[in-house]
Amino acid sequence: MLKVPFPLMVGFIGILIALAVGVSFLFPESIFPVLIGSGFVLGLSAAVLKKPEIGVLALLFFLPFERMPTAALFNYTVKINHAVGLLTLLAWGLHLVLGKKHLARPRTFPWGLVLAVALGISAYFAQNRERAVAVFFFIVFAQLLGQAVFHLMQNKTIVRAALRILVVGSAVVAAYALYQFAGDIVGLPSEITGLDPGYTHAVFGFPRVHAFSKEPLYFANYLFIPLGIFTGLILNRVDFQAPKGFGLLYIAMILVFFLSLSRGAFVGAAMFLIVLGVLAARRIFTMKILLTSFWGIAITVGLLAGILSQVGENSLERFVSHATISDFRVTRSGESAFGRLKAYGQAIEAWQTSPLIGIGPGNFGPYVEGYPDEPPVTGWDIVNNQYLELLAEGGLFALGAFLLLIAVMLMRALRAYYHETDSLRRGLLIGLISASSAVLVQLNFFSTLYIIHLWVLFGLLGAITTWSLREARQ
């Protein structure tokens, strides 16, 4: 098999993405973005239909591609990760029907099923049923993608391939995020940088990067996956064939994580470090690792402080002020500390109207606005706390099922970790448990249950856990 050099691979993928993004901006109403996307998916179809694992690899690469490149088709915004995910599900389903793959139910399956059923019942009785049904199907779609990842990622060959894909994908998004930051600072318009106008330097004095994601908080949330996996492998001294310069990529990922300026992600990062410290204490508390960590942190913090100090007057102070919630203010949009507290209270009120099944998926916004016929120009409000939003929209049944799913998933993962002797699986479990813990903490600060990378992360952790426990029994 031909082995493509890493820089050439990144460059080739970057050119394709730049072409698709550029065409989308230059010809937003044309058919060209649709044709490019369709051509890519069709070209991928033959390989994925033959081997669904290729679809999972493609999905891992395109996980953070939420905001662009996209294309409008039949009044619907088509995202490339949705297209790849749908193709993967179709191929996987076809293999199941033909008997080429076997369906194994994970231990979390009953609670995932209860969650789906509870949300389905809630959607049926929702006042804004159209929105409830749409949100319900998006959540089920994301759940099914997690199931596909769970089934197709349980052997060393596909895991090794996935690690290389994750390295390439991380390099692309980190490079693009740095380009967004630099481009906005020198005055490039948001049409060129791809930054949402609400996150340019005009707001804070410096840009908040989000790469291909919809918002900085989603971008930072996604970064927990590669950072967790690579950190776990490094601490466990696993040779995953990292390319030359991987250390720079690792620092770049941490740097763009901070440049996202997502306070919820920073809180999640604290949990990430705590769990990592508990699971890998023996690995971390050595002179070599401590010195390496010290210099890595010093370089990253130095780069961050140096960049912000050169961006504009008081940029560093504004960054620290926002990160530490010293600048909070009351706003109607609910993005400040007080605004979130107001939304939390409204979520409790909504839940009290229907404690068992909730008001319906996606119905918090309509509930707050009094169920208008048309959505607001700014879009529907959300709770910005997934647990409270699930309680309000799905009731006790949905929230209980979700919490039990998480509990079963983490308990099985910890059991596998403490019995695992293989360095690759042990390193992956360290990283995925830490990343999952961070993501679950950050869910206290945003609420989008149908975001794909959340369920893919759960699928990855379930896959490695099951693989580990199966090997332990043999």
Short mmCIF file of C-alpha atoms in Angstrom, two decimals:
data_model
loop_
_atom_site.label_atom_id
_atom_site.label_comp_id
_atom_site.label_asym_id
_atom_site.label_seq_id
_atom_site.Cartn_x
_atom_site.Cartn_y
_atom_site.Cartn_z
CA MET A 1 0.00 0.00 0.00
CA LEU A 2 1.28 3.46 -0.95
CA LYS A 3 2.17 5.53 2.11
CA VAL A 4 1.51 9.24 1.55
CA PRO A 5 3.86 11.63 3.43
CA PHE A 6 2.10 13.47 6.24
CA PRO A 7 2.82 17.06 5.01
CA LEU A 8 1.59 16.16 1.51
CA MET A 9 -1.58 14.62 2.95
CA VAL A 10 -2.33 17.70 5.09
CA GLY A 11 -1.58 20.03 2.18
CA PHE A 12 -3.81 18.13 -0.25
CA ILE A 13 -6.73 18.02 2.21
CA GLY A 14 -6.21 21.69 3.03
CA ILE A 15 -6.40 22.65 -0.64
CA LEU A 16 -9.65 20.70 -1.10
CA ILE A 17 -11.19 22.30 1.98
CA ALA A 18 -10.03 25.78 0.99
CA LEU A 19 -11.53 25.27 -2.47
CA ALA A 20 -14.88 24.15 -1.06
CA VAL A 21 -14.98 26.97 1.53
CA GLY A 22 -13.91 29.57 -1.02
CA VAL A 23 -16.52 28.52 -3.55
CA SER A 24 -19.17 28.50 -0.80
CA PHE A 25 -18.34 32.12 0.07
CA LEU A 26 -17.92 33.38 -3.50
CA PHE A 27 -21.00 31.64 -4.86
CA PRO A 28 -23.33 31.20 -1.86
CA GLU A 29 -26.43 30.77 -4.00
CA SER A 30 -24.89 28.62 -6.70
CA ILE A 31 -24.95 24.89 -7.20
CA PHE A 32 -21.15 24.61 -7.09
CA PRO A 33 -20.87 23.83 -3.36
CA VAL A 34 -23.53 21.18 -3.76
CA LEU A 35 -21.70 19.68 -6.74
CA ILE A 36 -18.36 19.64 -4.91
CA GLY A 37 -19.90 18.03 -1.84
CA SER A 38 -21.87 15.55 -3.90
CA GLY A 39 -18.78 14.61 -5.88
CA PHE A 40 -16.82 14.02 -2.70
CA VAL A 41 -19.56 11.90 -1.11
CA LEU A 42 -20.06 9.90 -4.31
CA GLY A 43 -16.33 9.33 -4.58
CA LEU A 44 -16.30 8.12 -0.98
CA SER A 45 -19.41 5.96 -1.40
CA ALA A 46 -17.77 3.07 -3.22
CA ALA A 47 -15.10 2.67 -0.55
CA VAL A 48 -17.53 3.07 2.37
CA LEU A 49 -20.10 0.66 0.96
CA LYS A 50 -17.35 -1.92 0.60
CA LYS A 51 -15.86 -1.22 4.03
CA PRO A 52 -17.98 0.87 6.48
CA GLU A 53 -14.90 1.41 8.67
CA ILE A 54 -13.68 3.89 6.03
CA GLY A 55 -16.82 5.92 6.69
CA VAL A 56 -15.98 6.06 10.39
CA LEU A 57 -12.48 7.28 9.55
CA ALA A 58 -13.91 9.98 7.30
CA LEU A 59 -16.39 10.92 10.02
CA LEU A 60 -13.57 11.30 12.56
CA PHE A 61 -11.82 13.73 10.22
CA PHE A 62 -14.94 15.80 9.55
CA LEU A 63 -16.25 15.85 13.14
CA PRO A 64 -15.58 19.58 13.74
CA PHE A 65 -16.93 20.66 10.33
CA GLU A 66 -20.23 22.02 11.67
CA ARG A 67 -20.39 25.53 10.21
CA MET A 68 -18.56 25.09 6.92
CA PRO A 69 -18.30 23.91 4.29
CA THR A 70 -22.08 23.68 3.99
CA ALA A 71 -24.54 24.02 1.15
CA ALA A 72 -28.21 24.97 0.97
CA LEU A 73 -30.29 22.26 -0.64
CA PHE A 74 -34.11 22.18 -0.61
CA ASN A 75 -34.24 24.77 2.22
CA TYR A 76 -31.94 22.63 4.37
CA THR A 77 -28.32 23.30 5.32
CA VAL A 78 -26.34 20.23 4.32
CA LYS A 79 -23.22 19.66 6.44
CA ILE A 80 -20.42 17.47 5.24
CA ASN A 81 -20.20 15.50 8.50
CA HIS A 82 -23.94 14.77 8.25
CA ALA A 83 -23.50 13.50 4.69
CA VAL A 84 -20.54 11.30 5.65
CA GLY A 85 -22.38 10.08 8.75
CA LEU A 86 -25.50 9.16 6.77
CA LEU A 87 -23.39 7.32 4.20
CA THR A 88 -21.65 5.40 6.99
CA LEU A 89 -24.96 4.43 8.60
CA LEU A 90 -26.35 3.20 5.27
CA ALA A 91 -23.23 1.12 4.58
CA TRP A 92 -23.18 -0.29 8.10
CA GLY A 93 -26.88 -1.11 7.93
CA LEU A 94 -26.43 -2.84 4.58
CA HIS A 95 -23.64 -5.00 5.98
CA LEU A 96 -25.82 -5.90 8.95
CA VAL A 97 -28.67 -6.95 6.66
CA LEU A 98 -26.35 -9.01 4.45
CA GLY A 99 -24.82 -10.68 7.50
CA LYS A 100 -21.33 -9.31 6.88
CA LYS A 101 -21.42 -7.54 10.25
CA HIS A 102 -22.92 -8.70 13.52
CA LEU A 103 -24.91 -6.42 15.82
CA ALA A 104 -23.68 -6.45 19.41
CA ARG A 105 -25.63 -4.37 21.87
CA PRO A 106 -23.42 -2.31 24.22
CA ARG A 107 -24.26 -2.27 27.92
CA THR A 108 -25.40 1.32 27.52
CA PHE A 109 -27.89 0.35 24.79
CA PRO A 110 -30.96 -0.07 27.06
CA TRP A 111 -30.52 3.42 28.49
CA GLY A 112 -29.87 4.92 25.08
CA LEU A 113 -33.07 3.25 23.88
CA VAL A 114 -35.02 4.54 26.90
CA LEU A 115 -33.67 8.03 26.19
CA ALA A 116 -34.82 7.85 22.56
CA VAL A 117 -38.26 6.48 23.47
CA ALA A 118 -38.74 9.11 26.19
CA LEU A 119 -37.83 11.91 23.77
CA GLY A 120 -40.09 10.40 21.11
CA ILE A 121 -43.07 10.39 23.46
CA SER A 122 -42.24 13.92 24.54
CA ALA A 123 -42.05 15.04 20.89
CA TYR A 124 -45.48 13.54 20.15
CA PHE A 125 -47.11 15.59 22.92
CA ALA A 126 -45.10 18.78 22.32
CA GLN A 127 -46.94 21.98 21.54
CA ASN A 128 -44.49 22.84 18.75
CA ARG A 129 -44.52 19.31 17.38
CA GLU A 130 -42.81 20.14 14.09
CA ARG A 131 -39.68 21.42 15.81
CA ALA A 132 -39.81 18.67 18.44
CA VAL A 133 -39.88 15.92 15.83
CA ALA A 134 -37.02 17.50 13.86
CA VAL A 135 -34.83 17.80 16.98
CA PHE A 136 -35.78 14.26 18.02
CA PHE A 137 -34.59 12.80 14.72
CA PHE A 138 -31.33 14.77 14.88
CA ILE A 139 -30.66 13.32 18.35
CA VAL A 140 -31.44 9.76 17.19
CA PHE A 141 -29.20 10.27 14.14
CA ALA A 142 -26.30 11.33 16.40
CA GLN A 143 -26.98 8.35 18.70
CA LEU A 144 -26.90 5.95 15.74
CA LEU A 145 -23.55 7.36 14.63
CA GLY A 146 -22.22 6.64 18.10
CA GLN A 147 -23.49 3.07 17.75
CA ALA A 148 -21.75 2.71 14.38
CA VAL A 149 -18.47 3.93 15.86
CA PHE A 150 -18.91 1.52 18.76
CA HIS A 151 -19.29 -1.48 16.44
CA LEU A 152 -16.63 -0.57 13.87
CA MET A 153 -13.74 0.56 16.10
CA GLN A 154 -12.88 -2.59 18.05
CA ASN A 155 -9.62 -3.79 16.50
CA LYS A 156 -6.05 -2.55 16.40
CA THR A 157 -5.88 -2.00 12.63
CA ILE A 158 -8.80 0.41 12.44
CA VAL A 159 -7.74 2.14 15.68
CA ARG A 160 -4.24 2.76 14.32
CA ALA A 161 -5.74 4.18 11.12
CA ALA A 162 -8.10 6.36 13.17
CA LEU A 163 -5.19 7.81 15.15
CA ARG A 164 -3.46 8.90 11.95
CA ILE A 165 -6.68 10.44 10.65
CA LEU A 166 -7.11 12.26 13.95
CA VAL A 167 -3.59 13.68 13.68
CA VAL A 168 -4.31 14.98 10.17
CA GLY A 169 -7.70 16.39 11.16
CA SER A 170 -6.26 18.09 14.24
CA ALA A 171 -3.50 19.66 12.14
CA VAL A 172 -6.02 21.04 9.65
CA VAL A 173 -8.37 22.57 12.24
CA ALA A 174 -5.53 23.98 14.36
CA ALA A 175 -3.91 25.58 11.31
CA TYR A 176 -7.23 27.03 10.18
CA ALA A 177 -7.98 28.41 13.66
CA LEU A 178 -4.58 30.13 13.75
CA TYR A 179 -5.29 31.53 10.28
CA GLN A 180 -8.62 32.88 11.55
CA PHE A 181 -6.89 34.62 14.43
CA ALA A 182 -4.10 36.12 12.32
CA GLY A 183 -6.39 37.01 9.43
CA ASP A 184 -8.85 38.86 11.65
CA ILE A 185 -6.05 40.76 13.40
CA VAL A 186 -4.64 42.06 10.10
CA GLY A 187 -8.08 43.17 8.99
CA LEU A 188 -9.34 40.44 6.68
CA PRO A 189 -13.15 40.39 6.47
CA SER A 190 -15.08 37.55 8.09
CA GLU A 191 -16.09 36.34 4.61
CA ILE A 192 -12.43 35.45 4.10
CA THR A 193 -11.46 34.26 7.58
CA GLY A 194 -14.67 32.31 8.15
CA LEU A 195 -15.13 33.85 11.60
CA ASP A 196 -18.66 34.52 12.74
CA PRO A 197 -19.05 38.35 13.02
CA GLY A 198 -19.88 37.95 16.71
CA TYR A 199 -16.40 36.58 17.41
CA THR A 200 -14.17 39.04 15.55
CA HIS A 201 -11.77 41.47 17.23
CA ALA A 202 -14.47 44.15 17.07
CA VAL A 203 -16.19 42.52 20.07
CA PHE A 204 -13.41 41.76 22.56
CA GLY A 205 -10.44 43.46 20.93
CA PHE A 206 -9.17 40.05 19.77
CA PRO A 207 -10.86 37.25 17.79
CA ARG A 208 -12.28 34.11 19.38
CA VAL A 209 -11.44 31.28 17.02
CA HIS A 210 -13.84 28.46 16.19
CA ALA A 211 -12.26 26.97 13.01
CA PHE A 212 -14.98 25.02 11.16
CA SER A 213 -17.28 24.76 14.19
CA LYS A 214 -20.39 26.84 14.74
CA GLU A 215 -19.16 28.51 17.92
CA PRO A 216 -15.94 28.65 19.99
CA LEU A 217 -17.46 26.54 22.77
CA TYR A 218 -18.21 23.68 20.33
CA PHE A 219 -14.70 23.93 18.89
CA ALA A 220 -13.10 23.79 22.34
CA ASN A 221 -15.41 20.93 23.29
CA TYR A 222 -14.30 18.95 20.21
CA LEU A 223 -10.61 19.57 21.01
CA PHE A 224 -10.95 17.51 24.19
CA ILE A 225 -11.14 14.41 21.96
CA PRO A 226 -7.75 14.67 20.18
CA LEU A 227 -6.07 16.26 23.19
CA GLY A 228 -7.35 13.51 25.47
CA ILE A 229 -6.39 10.67 23.14
CA PHE A 230 -2.92 12.01 22.35
CA THR A 231 -2.21 12.87 25.99
CA GLY A 232 -3.20 9.39 27.11
CA LEU A 233 -1.01 7.75 24.48
CA ILE A 234 1.96 9.99 25.26
CA LEU A 235 1.73 9.35 29.00
CA ASN A 236 1.48 5.61 28.36
CA ARG A 237 4.48 5.78 26.00
CA VAL A 238 2.60 4.37 23.02
CA ASP A 239 4.24 4.63 19.62
CA PHE A 240 1.33 5.77 17.43
CA GLN A 241 3.63 6.81 14.58
CA ALA A 242 3.26 10.52 15.21
CA PRO A 243 4.82 12.58 12.41
CA LYS A 244 7.79 14.86 12.87
CA GLY A 245 6.75 18.12 14.45
CA PHE A 246 3.92 16.55 16.39
CA GLY A 247 5.04 18.45 19.49
CA LEU A 248 4.34 21.72 17.67
CA LEU A 249 0.89 20.44 16.67
CA TYR A 250 0.16 19.50 20.29
CA ILE A 251 1.12 22.99 21.50
CA ALA A 252 -0.91 24.54 18.66
CA MET A 253 -4.01 22.60 19.74
CA ILE A 254 -3.64 23.83 23.32
CA LEU A 255 -3.07 27.38 22.06
CA VAL A 256 -6.20 27.48 19.88
CA PHE A 257 -8.13 25.86 22.74
CA PHE A 258 -7.34 28.94 24.86
CA LEU A 259 -7.91 31.31 21.93
CA SER A 260 -11.49 30.02 21.74
CA LEU A 261 -12.02 31.78 25.11
CA SER A 262 -14.75 29.35 26.14
CA ARG A 263 -15.23 29.64 29.89
CA GLY A 264 -17.20 26.40 30.05
CA ALA A 265 -14.36 24.62 28.25
CA PHE A 266 -11.85 26.02 30.75
CA VAL A 267 -13.91 24.54 33.59
CA GLY A 268 -14.03 21.27 31.65
CA ALA A 269 -10.25 21.43 31.28
CA ALA A 270 -9.90 21.51 35.07
CA MET A 271 -11.87 18.27 35.29
CA PHE A 272 -9.78 16.86 32.43
CA LEU A 273 -6.58 17.48 34.39
CA ILE A 274 -8.03 16.10 37.63
CA VAL A 275 -9.17 12.83 36.04
CA LEU A 276 -5.92 12.55 34.10
CA GLY A 277 -3.95 13.08 37.29
CA VAL A 278 -5.88 10.37 39.12
CA LEU A 279 -5.72 7.78 36.33
CA ALA A 280 -2.12 8.37 35.29
CA ALA A 281 -0.55 9.56 38.56
CA ARG A 282 2.37 7.14 38.29
CA ARG A 283 3.10 8.29 34.76
CA ILE A 284 2.68 12.00 35.39
CA PHE A 285 4.61 12.41 38.63
CA THR A 286 8.03 11.60 37.20
CA MET A 287 10.82 14.10 36.70
CA LYS A 288 10.79 13.73 32.90
CA ILE A 289 7.02 14.23 32.53
CA LEU A 290 6.92 17.08 35.04
CA LEU A 291 9.75 18.93 33.30
CA THR A 292 8.20 18.35 29.88
CA SER A 293 4.82 19.54 31.15
CA PHE A 294 6.37 22.60 32.76
CA TRP A 295 8.10 23.69 29.59
CA GLY A 296 5.05 22.89 27.47
CA ILE A 297 2.83 25.01 29.72
CA ALA A 298 5.42 27.78 29.86
CA ILE A 299 5.74 27.89 26.06
CA THR A 300 1.96 27.84 25.55
CA VAL A 301 1.25 30.52 28.16
CA GLY A 302 4.14 32.61 26.84
CA LEU A 303 2.82 32.37 23.28
CA LEU A 304 -0.70 33.22 24.42
CA ALA A 305 0.41 36.21 26.49
CA GLY A 306 2.77 37.41 23.77
CA ILE A 307 0.14 37.19 21.04
CA LEU A 308 -2.54 38.96 23.08
CA SER A 309 -0.16 41.70 24.21
CA GLN A 310 0.63 42.48 20.58
CA VAL A 311 -2.95 42.32 19.33
CA GLY A 312 -4.22 45.50 20.93
CA GLU A 313 -4.28 47.66 24.01
CA ASN A 314 -5.42 45.79 27.15
CA SER A 315 -6.23 42.63 25.14
CA LEU A 316 -4.52 40.40 27.67
CA GLU A 317 -6.43 42.05 30.53
CA ARG A 318 -9.74 41.67 28.67
CA PHE A 319 -8.97 38.01 27.98
CA VAL A 320 -8.30 37.31 31.67
CA SER A 321 -11.33 39.35 32.71
CA HIS A 322 -13.69 37.40 30.44
CA ALA A 323 -12.13 34.04 31.29
CA THR A 324 -12.58 34.66 35.01
CA ILE A 325 -16.16 36.01 34.60
CA SER A 326 -15.10 39.42 35.94
CA ASP A 327 -16.88 41.17 33.06
CA PHE A 328 -20.31 39.56 33.36
CA ARG A 329 -23.34 41.69 32.69
CA VAL A 330 -27.06 41.18 32.28
CA THR A 331 -28.06 40.65 28.65
CA ARG A 332 -31.30 39.49 27.12
CA SER A 333 -29.53 36.84 25.05
CA GLY A 334 -28.53 34.91 28.15
CA GLU A 335 -24.86 34.67 27.27
CA SER A 336 -23.72 36.35 30.50
CA ALA A 337 -23.67 34.79 33.94
CA PHE A 338 -26.95 36.45 34.97
CA GLY A 339 -28.56 35.62 31.64
CA ARG A 340 -27.75 31.95 32.07
CA LEU A 341 -29.21 31.96 35.58
CA LYS A 342 -32.41 33.42 34.18
CA ALA A 343 -32.56 30.63 31.57
CA TYR A 344 -31.98 28.03 34.29
CA GLY A 345 -34.98 29.35 36.20
CA GLN A 346 -37.12 29.29 33.05
CA ALA A 347 -36.06 25.67 32.43
CA ILE A 348 -37.22 24.65 35.91
CA GLU A 349 -40.54 26.41 35.32
CA ALA A 350 -40.95 24.60 31.98
CA TRP A 351 -40.18 21.24 33.59
CA GLN A 352 -42.77 21.82 36.31
CA THR A 353 -45.48 22.04 33.63
CA SER A 354 -44.74 18.42 32.58
CA PRO A 355 -42.39 16.71 35.08
CA LEU A 356 -42.32 13.19 33.57
CA ILE A 357 -42.08 13.70 29.81
CA GLY A 358 -41.15 17.39 29.51
CA ILE A 359 -42.37 19.98 27.01
CA GLY A 360 -40.77 18.37 23.95
CA PRO A 361 -37.30 18.31 22.32
CA GLY A 362 -36.30 21.76 21.09
CA ASN A 363 -39.35 23.37 22.71
CA PHE A 364 -37.60 25.46 25.38
CA GLY A 365 -37.17 28.38 22.98
CA PRO A 366 -40.80 28.34 21.80
CA TYR A 367 -41.94 27.99 25.44
CA VAL A 368 -39.98 31.08 26.52
CA GLU A 369 -41.33 33.10 23.58
CA GLY A 370 -44.92 32.01 24.15
CA TYR A 371 -45.04 29.56 21.20
CA PRO A 372 -45.10 32.09 18.32
CA ASP A 373 -45.96 30.97 14.78
CA GLU A 374 -42.53 31.99 13.45
CA PRO A 375 -39.11 31.65 15.08
CA PRO A 376 -37.33 34.85 16.22
CA VAL A 377 -34.85 36.44 13.84
CA THR A 378 -32.05 35.65 16.32
CA GLY A 379 -33.15 32.01 16.61
CA TRP A 380 -34.67 30.08 19.49
CA ASP A 381 -33.24 30.51 22.99
CA ILE A 382 -31.56 27.54 24.65
CA VAL A 383 -30.90 26.80 28.31
CA ASN A 384 -27.09 26.59 27.97
CA ASN A 385 -27.13 23.68 30.39
CA GLN A 386 -27.72 20.28 28.79
CA TYR A 387 -28.91 18.60 31.95
CA LEU A 388 -31.49 21.27 32.75
CA GLU A 389 -32.57 21.47 29.12
CA LEU A 390 -33.03 17.71 28.95
CA LEU A 391 -35.04 17.85 32.17
CA ALA A 392 -37.27 20.62 30.80
CA GLU A 393 -37.72 19.15 27.33
CA GLY A 394 -37.65 15.40 28.06
CA GLY A 395 -38.68 15.23 31.68
CA LEU A 396 -37.43 12.92 34.42
CA PHE A 397 -37.51 9.87 32.14
CA ALA A 398 -35.15 11.37 29.55
CA LEU A 399 -32.74 12.93 32.03
CA GLY A 400 -32.67 9.77 34.14
CA ALA A 401 -31.92 7.60 31.11
CA PHE A 402 -29.11 9.93 29.99
CA LEU A 403 -27.50 9.98 33.44
CA LEU A 404 -27.71 6.19 33.73
CA LEU A 405 -26.17 5.83 30.26
CA ILE A 406 -23.25 8.03 31.36
CA ALA A 407 -22.85 6.17 34.67
CA VAL A 408 -22.78 2.72 33.01
CA MET A 409 -20.38 3.94 30.32
CA LEU A 410 -17.88 5.43 32.77
CA MET A 411 -18.06 2.55 35.30
CA ARG A 412 -17.36 -0.03 32.58
CA ALA A 413 -14.53 2.11 31.20
CA LEU A 414 -12.90 2.41 34.63
CA ARG A 415 -13.25 -1.34 35.16
CA ALA A 416 -11.57 -1.99 31.82
CA TYR A 417 -8.81 0.51 32.57
CA TYR A 418 -7.83 -1.02 35.90
CA HIS A 419 -7.61 -4.52 34.37
CA GLU A 420 -5.91 -3.47 31.11
CA THR A 421 -2.26 -4.37 30.43
CA ASP A 422 -1.97 -3.50 26.73
CA SER A 423 -0.29 -0.08 26.40
CA LEU A 424 -2.36 1.05 23.39
CA ARG A 425 -5.75 0.28 24.92
CA ARG A 426 -4.67 1.59 28.32
CA GLY A 427 -3.50 4.87 26.81
CA LEU A 428 -6.72 5.24 24.84
CA LEU A 429 -8.82 4.57 27.93
CA ILE A 430 -6.89 7.20 29.92
CA GLY A 431 -7.47 9.78 27.20
CA LEU A 432 -11.09 8.95 26.42
CA ILE A 433 -12.19 8.79 30.07
CA SER A 434 -10.51 12.15 30.73
CA ALA A 435 -12.02 13.69 27.58
CA SER A 436 -15.49 12.34 28.37
CA SER A 437 -15.31 13.74 31.91
CA ALA A 438 -14.34 17.17 30.57
CA VAL A 439 -17.09 17.15 27.94
CA LEU A 440 -19.70 16.09 30.50
CA VAL A 441 -18.67 18.95 32.79
CA GLN A 442 -18.83 21.43 29.90
CA LEU A 443 -22.40 20.27 29.19
CA ASN A 444 -23.31 22.40 32.21
CA PHE A 445 -22.56 25.43 30.03
CA PHE A 446 -24.11 24.58 26.66
CA SER A 447 -26.94 22.45 25.39
CA THR A 448 -26.97 20.70 22.03
CA LEU A 449 -27.61 17.00 22.55
CA TYR A 450 -27.53 16.22 18.84
CA ILE A 451 -23.99 17.47 18.30
CA ILE A 452 -22.25 14.61 16.50
CA HIS A 453 -18.85 14.61 18.20
CA LEU A 454 -20.48 14.05 21.61
CA TRP A 455 -21.95 10.70 20.59
CA VAL A 456 -18.88 9.75 18.57
CA LEU A 457 -16.81 10.27 21.72
CA PHE A 458 -19.20 8.02 23.66
CA GLY A 459 -18.98 5.46 20.86
CA LEU A 460 -15.17 5.53 20.91
CA LEU A 461 -15.05 5.05 24.68
CA GLY A 462 -17.57 2.22 24.49
CA ALA A 463 -15.66 0.54 21.66
CA ILE A 464 -12.28 0.60 23.41
CA THR A 465 -13.91 -0.49 26.69
CA THR A 466 -15.62 -3.47 25.07
CA TRP A 467 -12.46 -4.39 23.15
CA SER A 468 -10.46 -4.25 26.38
CA LEU A 469 -12.93 -6.35 28.41
CA ARG A 470 -13.23 -8.90 25.62
CA GLU A 471 -9.47 -9.34 25.49
CA ALA A 472 -9.32 -9.65 29.28
CA ARG A 473 -11.75 -12.60 29.19
CA GLN A 474 -9.65 -14.51 26.65
#
